[in-house]
């Protein structure tokens, strides 16, 4: 006779039920429309900070429903972090927003993307331009040692409609400044290179306005004490936001004399074309 053993938390291990399954380890809801989550990392996955992967769930038809998501955690992290919008009638996020620790998601372990250091020529000042959940790849790069080895100054601009939508980025930067592990990895004083420039477009905050307008009228440079604006000799930039935002920033950067680069041909700025939030 086979001995019947009671099932306990220690013995009840979920078998993978999805293709390329990874297990959710943590979920945090920031607003009614924004959340972040962490999942296990495949042992074979190697990626460059700033890249994205395809993640998702099974659709109603039983087939994988996948979207491109920037990895918000740095390349050295043991887990993978993602930052997402919630679209109530969205095919994927209407379901994804309800995940909880212990659930599984599909993660295709083939990272790609243009928001990587290899796609930029050497420079002295690095600009990160983000709107909404476009902050995600920069959450990775802000915790990447190479960012501070390559640049003397790192400026992260983040534009959202309301103050609460800035909280993910605000808390992340505060944590970076106090992170003993990062200090050990990168060196004392590395966080002094970070200059955080958040703005809102709808709710009142210390700095109102679209970053595109604040660049065009010179407000950003006046606020940060930067003379002469953005210079192709010293400044490099990465851009992640809506399609309209990306095109507007691209035009502004080109007016300053910067050229768009790629992995195969590094230049002065790059844009993440696969961003979907």
PDB file of C-alpha atoms in Angstrom:
ATOM      1  CA  UNK A   1       0.000   0.000   0.000  1.00  0.00           C
ATOM      2  CA  UNK A   2       1.301   3.468  -0.878  1.00  0.00           C
ATOM      3  CA  UNK A   3       1.726   5.704   2.153  1.00  0.00           C
ATOM      4  CA  UNK A   4      -0.441   8.827   2.009  1.00  0.00           C
ATOM      5  CA  UNK A   5       1.493  11.942   3.024  1.00  0.00           C
ATOM      6  CA  UNK A   6      -0.184  15.210   3.973  1.00  0.00           C
ATOM      7  CA  UNK A   7       0.434  18.081   1.554  1.00  0.00           C
ATOM      8  CA  UNK A   8       2.110  21.006   3.303  1.00  0.00           C
ATOM      9  CA  UNK A   9       3.335  24.398   2.078  1.00  0.00           C
ATOM     10  CA  UNK A  10       6.820  22.921   1.912  1.00  0.00           C
ATOM     11  CA  UNK A  11       5.781  20.043  -0.362  1.00  0.00           C
ATOM     12  CA  UNK A  12       3.156  21.805  -2.488  1.00  0.00           C
ATOM     13  CA  UNK A  13       5.306  23.077  -5.378  1.00  0.00           C
ATOM     14  CA  UNK A  14       3.428  24.364  -8.394  1.00  0.00           C
ATOM     15  CA  UNK A  15       4.318  22.517 -11.562  1.00  0.00           C
ATOM     16  CA  UNK A  16       4.775  24.771 -14.584  1.00  0.00           C
ATOM     17  CA  UNK A  17       1.470  25.097 -16.400  1.00  0.00           C
ATOM     18  CA  UNK A  18       2.534  27.697 -18.963  1.00  0.00           C
ATOM     19  CA  UNK A  19       5.187  27.606 -21.697  1.00  0.00           C
ATOM     20  CA  UNK A  20       8.390  29.394 -20.553  1.00  0.00           C
ATOM     21  CA  UNK A  21       6.771  29.784 -17.122  1.00  0.00           C
ATOM     22  CA  UNK A  22       8.222  32.003 -14.395  1.00  0.00           C
ATOM     23  CA  UNK A  23       6.759  32.461 -10.933  1.00  0.00           C
ATOM     24  CA  UNK A  24       5.576  35.816  -9.563  1.00  0.00           C
ATOM     25  CA  UNK A  25       7.394  36.655  -6.310  1.00  0.00           C
ATOM     26  CA  UNK A  26       6.066  40.141  -5.520  1.00  0.00           C
ATOM     27  CA  UNK A  27       3.400  42.587  -6.724  1.00  0.00           C
ATOM     28  CA  UNK A  28       2.952  46.243  -5.807  1.00  0.00           C
ATOM     29  CA  UNK A  29       0.075  48.472  -6.952  1.00  0.00           C
ATOM     30  CA  UNK A  30       1.169  52.108  -7.148  1.00  0.00           C
ATOM     31  CA  UNK A  31      -2.034  53.697  -8.425  1.00  0.00           C
ATOM     32  CA  UNK A  32      -5.302  52.522  -9.942  1.00  0.00           C
ATOM     33  CA  UNK A  33      -3.514  52.399 -13.290  1.00  0.00           C
ATOM     34  CA  UNK A  34       0.076  51.405 -12.428  1.00  0.00           C
ATOM     35  CA  UNK A  35       1.692  48.364 -10.829  1.00  0.00           C
ATOM     36  CA  UNK A  36       5.057  46.624 -10.658  1.00  0.00           C
ATOM     37  CA  UNK A  37       5.903  42.985 -10.118  1.00  0.00           C
ATOM     38  CA  UNK A  38       8.876  40.683  -9.746  1.00  0.00           C
ATOM     39  CA  UNK A  39       9.282  37.162 -11.106  1.00  0.00           C
ATOM     40  CA  UNK A  40      11.870  34.418 -10.955  1.00  0.00           C
ATOM     41  CA  UNK A  41      14.731  34.679 -13.424  1.00  0.00           C
ATOM     42  CA  UNK A  42      15.546  31.797 -15.782  1.00  0.00           C
ATOM     43  CA  UNK A  43      19.005  30.459 -14.944  1.00  0.00           C
ATOM     44  CA  UNK A  44      20.042  30.780 -18.601  1.00  0.00           C
ATOM     45  CA  UNK A  45      18.841  34.358 -19.103  1.00  0.00           C
ATOM     46  CA  UNK A  46      21.539  36.938 -19.814  1.00  0.00           C
ATOM     47  CA  UNK A  47      20.597  40.482 -20.738  1.00  0.00           C
ATOM     48  CA  UNK A  48      22.014  43.991 -20.928  1.00  0.00           C
ATOM     49  CA  UNK A  49      20.445  46.564 -18.620  1.00  0.00           C
ATOM     50  CA  UNK A  50      17.844  48.472 -20.658  1.00  0.00           C
ATOM     51  CA  UNK A  51      16.670  45.556 -22.818  1.00  0.00           C
ATOM     52  CA  UNK A  52      13.142  44.129 -23.025  1.00  0.00           C
ATOM     53  CA  UNK A  53      11.558  40.686 -23.263  1.00  0.00           C
ATOM     54  CA  UNK A  54       8.171  39.334 -24.293  1.00  0.00           C
ATOM     55  CA  UNK A  55       5.965  38.407 -21.352  1.00  0.00           C
ATOM     56  CA  UNK A  56       2.333  37.485 -20.971  1.00  0.00           C
ATOM     57  CA  UNK A  57      -0.374  34.967 -20.138  1.00  0.00           C
ATOM     58  CA  UNK A  58      -2.522  32.505 -22.002  1.00  0.00           C
ATOM     59  CA  UNK A  59      -5.334  34.206 -23.894  1.00  0.00           C
ATOM     60  CA  UNK A  60      -8.957  33.097 -23.876  1.00  0.00           C
ATOM     61  CA  UNK A  61      -8.188  30.971 -26.942  1.00  0.00           C
ATOM     62  CA  UNK A  62      -5.486  29.055 -25.048  1.00  0.00           C
ATOM     63  CA  UNK A  63      -2.649  30.649 -27.025  1.00  0.00           C
ATOM     64  CA  UNK A  64       0.096  32.830 -25.480  1.00  0.00           C
ATOM     65  CA  UNK A  65      -0.795  36.532 -25.382  1.00  0.00           C
ATOM     66  CA  UNK A  66       2.508  38.399 -25.246  1.00  0.00           C
ATOM     67  CA  UNK A  67       3.673  42.024 -25.102  1.00  0.00           C
ATOM     68  CA  UNK A  68       7.091  43.684 -25.012  1.00  0.00           C
ATOM     69  CA  UNK A  69       8.096  44.751 -21.494  1.00  0.00           C
ATOM     70  CA  UNK A  70      11.326  46.475 -20.520  1.00  0.00           C
ATOM     71  CA  UNK A  71      13.152  44.726 -17.692  1.00  0.00           C
ATOM     72  CA  UNK A  72      13.200  47.230 -14.825  1.00  0.00           C
ATOM     73  CA  UNK A  73      15.755  45.315 -12.767  1.00  0.00           C
ATOM     74  CA  UNK A  74      19.490  45.553 -13.551  1.00  0.00           C
ATOM     75  CA  UNK A  75      21.385  42.777 -15.318  1.00  0.00           C
ATOM     76  CA  UNK A  76      22.948  41.550 -12.065  1.00  0.00           C
ATOM     77  CA  UNK A  77      19.647  41.081 -10.167  1.00  0.00           C
ATOM     78  CA  UNK A  78      18.622  37.531  -9.236  1.00  0.00           C
ATOM     79  CA  UNK A  79      14.980  38.275 -10.125  1.00  0.00           C
ATOM     80  CA  UNK A  80      13.269  40.205 -12.919  1.00  0.00           C
ATOM     81  CA  UNK A  81      11.182  43.298 -12.252  1.00  0.00           C
ATOM     82  CA  UNK A  82       8.558  44.848 -14.545  1.00  0.00           C
ATOM     83  CA  UNK A  83       6.538  48.076 -14.379  1.00  0.00           C
ATOM     84  CA  UNK A  84       3.163  48.123 -16.109  1.00  0.00           C
ATOM     85  CA  UNK A  85       0.059  50.111 -16.840  1.00  0.00           C
ATOM     86  CA  UNK A  86      -3.410  48.670 -16.235  1.00  0.00           C
ATOM     87  CA  UNK A  87      -5.766  48.842 -19.188  1.00  0.00           C
ATOM     88  CA  UNK A  88      -9.170  47.642 -18.004  1.00  0.00           C
ATOM     89  CA  UNK A  89     -10.216  46.360 -21.429  1.00  0.00           C
ATOM     90  CA  UNK A  90      -6.685  45.527 -22.583  1.00  0.00           C
ATOM     91  CA  UNK A  91      -6.251  41.954 -23.860  1.00  0.00           C
ATOM     92  CA  UNK A  92      -3.229  41.355 -21.600  1.00  0.00           C
ATOM     93  CA  UNK A  93      -3.118  43.942 -18.808  1.00  0.00           C
ATOM     94  CA  UNK A  94      -6.782  43.419 -17.910  1.00  0.00           C
ATOM     95  CA  UNK A  95      -5.628  39.973 -16.732  1.00  0.00           C
ATOM     96  CA  UNK A  96      -2.005  40.710 -15.796  1.00  0.00           C
ATOM     97  CA  UNK A  97      -3.000  43.350 -13.237  1.00  0.00           C
ATOM     98  CA  UNK A  98      -4.603  40.630 -11.087  1.00  0.00           C
ATOM     99  CA  UNK A  99      -1.504  38.432 -10.679  1.00  0.00           C
ATOM    100  CA  UNK A 100      -0.280  37.655  -7.181  1.00  0.00           C
ATOM    101  CA  UNK A 101       2.779  35.943  -5.661  1.00  0.00           C
ATOM    102  CA  UNK A 102       2.837  32.260  -6.593  1.00  0.00           C
ATOM    103  CA  UNK A 103       1.110  32.792  -9.957  1.00  0.00           C
ATOM    104  CA  UNK A 104       2.951  32.118 -13.191  1.00  0.00           C
ATOM    105  CA  UNK A 105       3.528  34.226 -16.288  1.00  0.00           C
ATOM    106  CA  UNK A 106       5.021  33.434 -19.682  1.00  0.00           C
ATOM    107  CA  UNK A 107       8.482  34.919 -20.219  1.00  0.00           C
ATOM    108  CA  UNK A 108      10.293  34.418 -23.515  1.00  0.00           C
ATOM    109  CA  UNK A 109      14.010  34.550 -22.585  1.00  0.00           C
ATOM    110  CA  UNK A 110      15.214  36.402 -25.687  1.00  0.00           C
ATOM    111  CA  UNK A 111      16.096  39.969 -24.616  1.00  0.00           C
ATOM    112  CA  UNK A 112      16.511  42.691 -27.236  1.00  0.00           C
ATOM    113  CA  UNK A 113      16.382  46.481 -27.387  1.00  0.00           C
ATOM    114  CA  UNK A 114      18.170  49.702 -28.262  1.00  0.00           C
ATOM    115  CA  UNK A 115      18.333  51.358 -24.817  1.00  0.00           C
ATOM    116  CA  UNK A 116      21.761  49.920 -24.065  1.00  0.00           C
ATOM    117  CA  UNK A 117      25.150  51.510 -23.520  1.00  0.00           C
ATOM    118  CA  UNK A 118      26.570  49.729 -26.562  1.00  0.00           C
ATOM    119  CA  UNK A 119      24.319  51.804 -28.853  1.00  0.00           C
ATOM    120  CA  UNK A 120      25.820  55.124 -27.689  1.00  0.00           C
ATOM    121  CA  UNK A 121      29.166  56.734 -28.421  1.00  0.00           C
ATOM    122  CA  UNK A 122      31.234  57.703 -25.348  1.00  0.00           C
ATOM    123  CA  UNK A 123      30.096  60.931 -23.656  1.00  0.00           C
ATOM    124  CA  UNK A 124      30.108  62.834 -20.362  1.00  0.00           C
ATOM    125  CA  UNK A 125      26.421  63.503 -19.595  1.00  0.00           C
ATOM    126  CA  UNK A 126      23.619  60.961 -20.073  1.00  0.00           C
ATOM    127  CA  UNK A 127      19.955  61.979 -20.358  1.00  0.00           C
ATOM    128  CA  UNK A 128      17.081  59.557 -19.707  1.00  0.00           C
ATOM    129  CA  UNK A 129      13.779  60.917 -21.084  1.00  0.00           C
ATOM    130  CA  UNK A 130      10.699  59.002 -19.891  1.00  0.00           C
ATOM    131  CA  UNK A 131       6.940  59.310 -19.680  1.00  0.00           C
ATOM    132  CA  UNK A 132       4.695  56.988 -17.681  1.00  0.00           C
ATOM    133  CA  UNK A 133       5.920  53.390 -17.515  1.00  0.00           C
ATOM    134  CA  UNK A 134       8.658  54.355 -19.961  1.00  0.00           C
ATOM    135  CA  UNK A 135      10.654  54.790 -16.760  1.00  0.00           C
ATOM    136  CA  UNK A 136      11.136  50.994 -16.612  1.00  0.00           C
ATOM    137  CA  UNK A 137      14.312  50.578 -18.710  1.00  0.00           C
ATOM    138  CA  UNK A 138      15.899  53.471 -16.853  1.00  0.00           C
ATOM    139  CA  UNK A 139      15.079  51.790 -13.536  1.00  0.00           C
ATOM    140  CA  UNK A 140      17.412  49.076 -14.829  1.00  0.00           C
ATOM    141  CA  UNK A 141      20.100  51.414 -16.146  1.00  0.00           C
ATOM    142  CA  UNK A 142      20.087  53.569 -12.992  1.00  0.00           C
ATOM    143  CA  UNK A 143      21.192  50.457 -11.083  1.00  0.00           C
ATOM    144  CA  UNK A 144      23.784  49.428 -13.668  1.00  0.00           C
ATOM    145  CA  UNK A 145      27.432  50.073 -12.645  1.00  0.00           C
ATOM    146  CA  UNK A 146      28.468  50.870 -16.241  1.00  0.00           C
ATOM    147  CA  UNK A 147      26.166  53.906 -16.238  1.00  0.00           C
ATOM    148  CA  UNK A 148      28.347  55.573 -13.613  1.00  0.00           C
ATOM    149  CA  UNK A 149      31.630  54.304 -15.037  1.00  0.00           C
ATOM    150  CA  UNK A 150      30.826  55.848 -18.433  1.00  0.00           C
ATOM    151  CA  UNK A 151      29.290  59.198 -17.387  1.00  0.00           C
ATOM    152  CA  UNK A 152      30.020  62.087 -15.037  1.00  0.00           C
ATOM    153  CA  UNK A 153      26.355  63.089 -14.809  1.00  0.00           C
ATOM    154  CA  UNK A 154      23.076  61.173 -15.252  1.00  0.00           C
ATOM    155  CA  UNK A 155      19.853  63.188 -15.687  1.00  0.00           C
ATOM    156  CA  UNK A 156      16.533  61.339 -15.492  1.00  0.00           C
ATOM    157  CA  UNK A 157      13.425  63.259 -16.559  1.00  0.00           C
ATOM    158  CA  UNK A 158      10.042  61.681 -15.887  1.00  0.00           C
ATOM    159  CA  UNK A 159       6.795  63.263 -17.029  1.00  0.00           C
ATOM    160  CA  UNK A 160       3.395  62.005 -15.831  1.00  0.00           C
ATOM    161  CA  UNK A 161      -0.083  63.434 -15.543  1.00  0.00           C
ATOM    162  CA  UNK A 162      -0.406  63.151 -11.772  1.00  0.00           C
ATOM    163  CA  UNK A 163       1.973  63.218  -8.790  1.00  0.00           C
ATOM    164  CA  UNK A 164       1.151  59.651  -7.686  1.00  0.00           C
ATOM    165  CA  UNK A 165       2.310  58.351 -11.077  1.00  0.00           C
ATOM    166  CA  UNK A 166       5.829  59.589 -10.261  1.00  0.00           C
ATOM    167  CA  UNK A 167       6.052  57.542  -7.050  1.00  0.00           C
ATOM    168  CA  UNK A 168       7.645  54.407  -8.529  1.00  0.00           C
ATOM    169  CA  UNK A 169      10.543  56.403  -9.943  1.00  0.00           C
ATOM    170  CA  UNK A 170      10.848  58.663  -6.917  1.00  0.00           C
ATOM    171  CA  UNK A 171      11.083  55.748  -4.479  1.00  0.00           C
ATOM    172  CA  UNK A 172      13.510  53.872  -6.707  1.00  0.00           C
ATOM    173  CA  UNK A 173      15.917  56.811  -6.836  1.00  0.00           C
ATOM    174  CA  UNK A 174      15.626  57.334  -3.070  1.00  0.00           C
ATOM    175  CA  UNK A 175      16.440  53.646  -2.560  1.00  0.00           C
ATOM    176  CA  UNK A 176      19.406  53.852  -4.932  1.00  0.00           C
ATOM    177  CA  UNK A 177      20.872  56.698  -2.876  1.00  0.00           C
ATOM    178  CA  UNK A 178      20.705  54.535   0.271  1.00  0.00           C
ATOM    179  CA  UNK A 179      21.582  51.150  -1.253  1.00  0.00           C
ATOM    180  CA  UNK A 180      24.671  49.690   0.423  1.00  0.00           C
ATOM    181  CA  UNK A 181      24.981  46.914  -2.159  1.00  0.00           C
ATOM    182  CA  UNK A 182      25.087  49.409  -5.027  1.00  0.00           C
ATOM    183  CA  UNK A 183      27.635  51.506  -3.152  1.00  0.00           C
ATOM    184  CA  UNK A 184      29.749  48.384  -2.790  1.00  0.00           C
ATOM    185  CA  UNK A 185      29.285  47.478  -6.464  1.00  0.00           C
ATOM    186  CA  UNK A 186      29.830  50.946  -7.939  1.00  0.00           C
ATOM    187  CA  UNK A 187      31.724  52.956  -5.334  1.00  0.00           C
ATOM    188  CA  UNK A 188      31.145  55.709  -2.758  1.00  0.00           C
ATOM    189  CA  UNK A 189      29.332  58.790  -4.035  1.00  0.00           C
ATOM    190  CA  UNK A 190      28.089  57.261  -7.295  1.00  0.00           C
ATOM    191  CA  UNK A 191      24.513  58.441  -6.608  1.00  0.00           C
ATOM    192  CA  UNK A 192      25.694  62.055  -6.502  1.00  0.00           C
ATOM    193  CA  UNK A 193      25.835  61.832 -10.302  1.00  0.00           C
ATOM    194  CA  UNK A 194      22.042  61.358 -10.493  1.00  0.00           C
ATOM    195  CA  UNK A 195      19.875  64.405 -11.170  1.00  0.00           C
ATOM    196  CA  UNK A 196      16.156  63.667 -10.993  1.00  0.00           C
ATOM    197  CA  UNK A 197      13.770  65.993 -12.854  1.00  0.00           C
ATOM    198  CA  UNK A 198      10.099  64.957 -12.456  1.00  0.00           C
ATOM    199  CA  UNK A 199       7.255  66.959 -13.995  1.00  0.00           C
ATOM    200  CA  UNK A 200       3.460  66.672 -14.110  1.00  0.00           C
ATOM    201  CA  UNK A 201       1.076  67.836 -16.801  1.00  0.00           C
ATOM    202  CA  UNK A 202      -2.291  67.678 -15.020  1.00  0.00           C
ATOM    203  CA  UNK A 203      -1.963  67.754 -11.221  1.00  0.00           C
ATOM    204  CA  UNK A 204      -0.182  70.603  -9.440  1.00  0.00           C
ATOM    205  CA  UNK A 205       3.425  69.789  -8.496  1.00  0.00           C
ATOM    206  CA  UNK A 206       6.729  71.629  -7.899  1.00  0.00           C
ATOM    207  CA  UNK A 207       7.470  71.449 -11.644  1.00  0.00           C
ATOM    208  CA  UNK A 208       4.605  71.574 -14.125  1.00  0.00           C
ATOM    209  CA  UNK A 209       4.763  71.041 -17.859  1.00  0.00           C
ATOM    210  CA  UNK A 210       5.674  68.627 -20.604  1.00  0.00           C
ATOM    211  CA  UNK A 211       9.385  67.942 -20.754  1.00  0.00           C
ATOM    212  CA  UNK A 212       9.324  68.697 -24.496  1.00  0.00           C
ATOM    213  CA  UNK A 213       8.115  72.255 -23.843  1.00  0.00           C
ATOM    214  CA  UNK A 214      10.561  72.700 -20.960  1.00  0.00           C
ATOM    215  CA  UNK A 215      13.410  71.671 -23.253  1.00  0.00           C
ATOM    216  CA  UNK A 216      12.309  73.971 -26.050  1.00  0.00           C
ATOM    217  CA  UNK A 217      12.007  77.057 -23.833  1.00  0.00           C
ATOM    218  CA  UNK A 218      15.225  76.307 -21.940  1.00  0.00           C
ATOM    219  CA  UNK A 219      13.587  75.854 -18.521  1.00  0.00           C
ATOM    220  CA  UNK A 220      15.271  72.464 -17.952  1.00  0.00           C
ATOM    221  CA  UNK A 221      18.718  73.871 -18.567  1.00  0.00           C
ATOM    222  CA  UNK A 222      18.098  76.919 -16.377  1.00  0.00           C
ATOM    223  CA  UNK A 223      16.801  74.712 -13.546  1.00  0.00           C
ATOM    224  CA  UNK A 224      19.774  72.341 -13.758  1.00  0.00           C
ATOM    225  CA  UNK A 225      22.397  75.023 -14.339  1.00  0.00           C
ATOM    226  CA  UNK A 226      23.418  73.667 -17.738  1.00  0.00           C
ATOM    227  CA  UNK A 227      24.779  76.312 -20.096  1.00  0.00           C
ATOM    228  CA  UNK A 228      24.316  75.944 -23.823  1.00  0.00           C
ATOM    229  CA  UNK A 229      21.746  73.159 -23.673  1.00  0.00           C
ATOM    230  CA  UNK A 230      22.476  69.693 -25.045  1.00  0.00           C
ATOM    231  CA  UNK A 231      25.748  69.340 -26.952  1.00  0.00           C
ATOM    232  CA  UNK A 232      26.634  66.486 -29.342  1.00  0.00           C
ATOM    233  CA  UNK A 233      30.241  66.575 -28.123  1.00  0.00           C
ATOM    234  CA  UNK A 234      29.344  65.675 -24.536  1.00  0.00           C
ATOM    235  CA  UNK A 235      25.665  64.694 -24.222  1.00  0.00           C
ATOM    236  CA  UNK A 236      24.041  61.328 -24.872  1.00  0.00           C
ATOM    237  CA  UNK A 237      20.357  60.444 -24.528  1.00  0.00           C
ATOM    238  CA  UNK A 238      17.923  57.542 -24.266  1.00  0.00           C
ATOM    239  CA  UNK A 239      14.194  57.973 -24.861  1.00  0.00           C
ATOM    240  CA  UNK A 240      11.231  55.812 -23.820  1.00  0.00           C
ATOM    241  CA  UNK A 241       7.597  56.886 -23.936  1.00  0.00           C
ATOM    242  CA  UNK A 242       4.589  57.043 -26.208  1.00  0.00           C
ATOM    243  CA  UNK A 243       5.139  57.180 -29.953  1.00  0.00           C
ATOM    244  CA  UNK A 244       4.270  60.897 -30.066  1.00  0.00           C
ATOM    245  CA  UNK A 245       6.634  61.633 -27.170  1.00  0.00           C
ATOM    246  CA  UNK A 246       9.456  59.687 -28.789  1.00  0.00           C
ATOM    247  CA  UNK A 247       9.061  61.591 -32.055  1.00  0.00           C
ATOM    248  CA  UNK A 248       8.958  64.968 -30.284  1.00  0.00           C
ATOM    249  CA  UNK A 249      12.119  64.238 -28.264  1.00  0.00           C
ATOM    250  CA  UNK A 250      13.839  62.861 -31.372  1.00  0.00           C
ATOM    251  CA  UNK A 251      13.149  66.136 -33.201  1.00  0.00           C
ATOM    252  CA  UNK A 252      14.465  68.203 -30.276  1.00  0.00           C
ATOM    253  CA  UNK A 253      17.634  66.136 -29.958  1.00  0.00           C
ATOM    254  CA  UNK A 254      18.303  66.373 -33.686  1.00  0.00           C
ATOM    255  CA  UNK A 255      17.895  70.145 -33.494  1.00  0.00           C
ATOM    256  CA  UNK A 256      20.697  70.095 -30.906  1.00  0.00           C
ATOM    257  CA  UNK A 257      22.839  68.194 -33.415  1.00  0.00           C
ATOM    258  CA  UNK A 258      22.558  64.681 -31.983  1.00  0.00           C
ATOM    259  CA  UNK A 259      22.155  61.646 -34.264  1.00  0.00           C
ATOM    260  CA  UNK A 260      20.074  58.524 -33.618  1.00  0.00           C
ATOM    261  CA  UNK A 261      22.109  55.380 -33.026  1.00  0.00           C
ATOM    262  CA  UNK A 262      21.586  51.640 -32.908  1.00  0.00           C
ATOM    263  CA  UNK A 263      23.353  48.542 -31.639  1.00  0.00           C
ATOM    264  CA  UNK A 264      25.071  48.171 -35.003  1.00  0.00           C
ATOM    265  CA  UNK A 265      25.921  51.871 -35.342  1.00  0.00           C
ATOM    266  CA  UNK A 266      26.384  53.797 -32.056  1.00  0.00           C
ATOM    267  CA  UNK A 267      25.554  57.524 -32.151  1.00  0.00           C
ATOM    268  CA  UNK A 268      24.452  60.209 -29.651  1.00  0.00           C
ATOM    269  CA  UNK A 269      20.900  59.089 -28.798  1.00  0.00           C
ATOM    270  CA  UNK A 270      18.634  56.036 -28.974  1.00  0.00           C
ATOM    271  CA  UNK A 271      14.871  55.467 -28.779  1.00  0.00           C
ATOM    272  CA  UNK A 272      12.979  52.386 -27.599  1.00  0.00           C
ATOM    273  CA  UNK A 273      10.529  51.736 -30.428  1.00  0.00           C
ATOM    274  CA  UNK A 274       8.980  48.638 -28.835  1.00  0.00           C
ATOM    275  CA  UNK A 275       7.616  50.391 -25.743  1.00  0.00           C
ATOM    276  CA  UNK A 276       3.863  49.797 -25.485  1.00  0.00           C
ATOM    277  CA  UNK A 277       2.782  51.782 -22.399  1.00  0.00           C
TER     278      UNK A 277
END
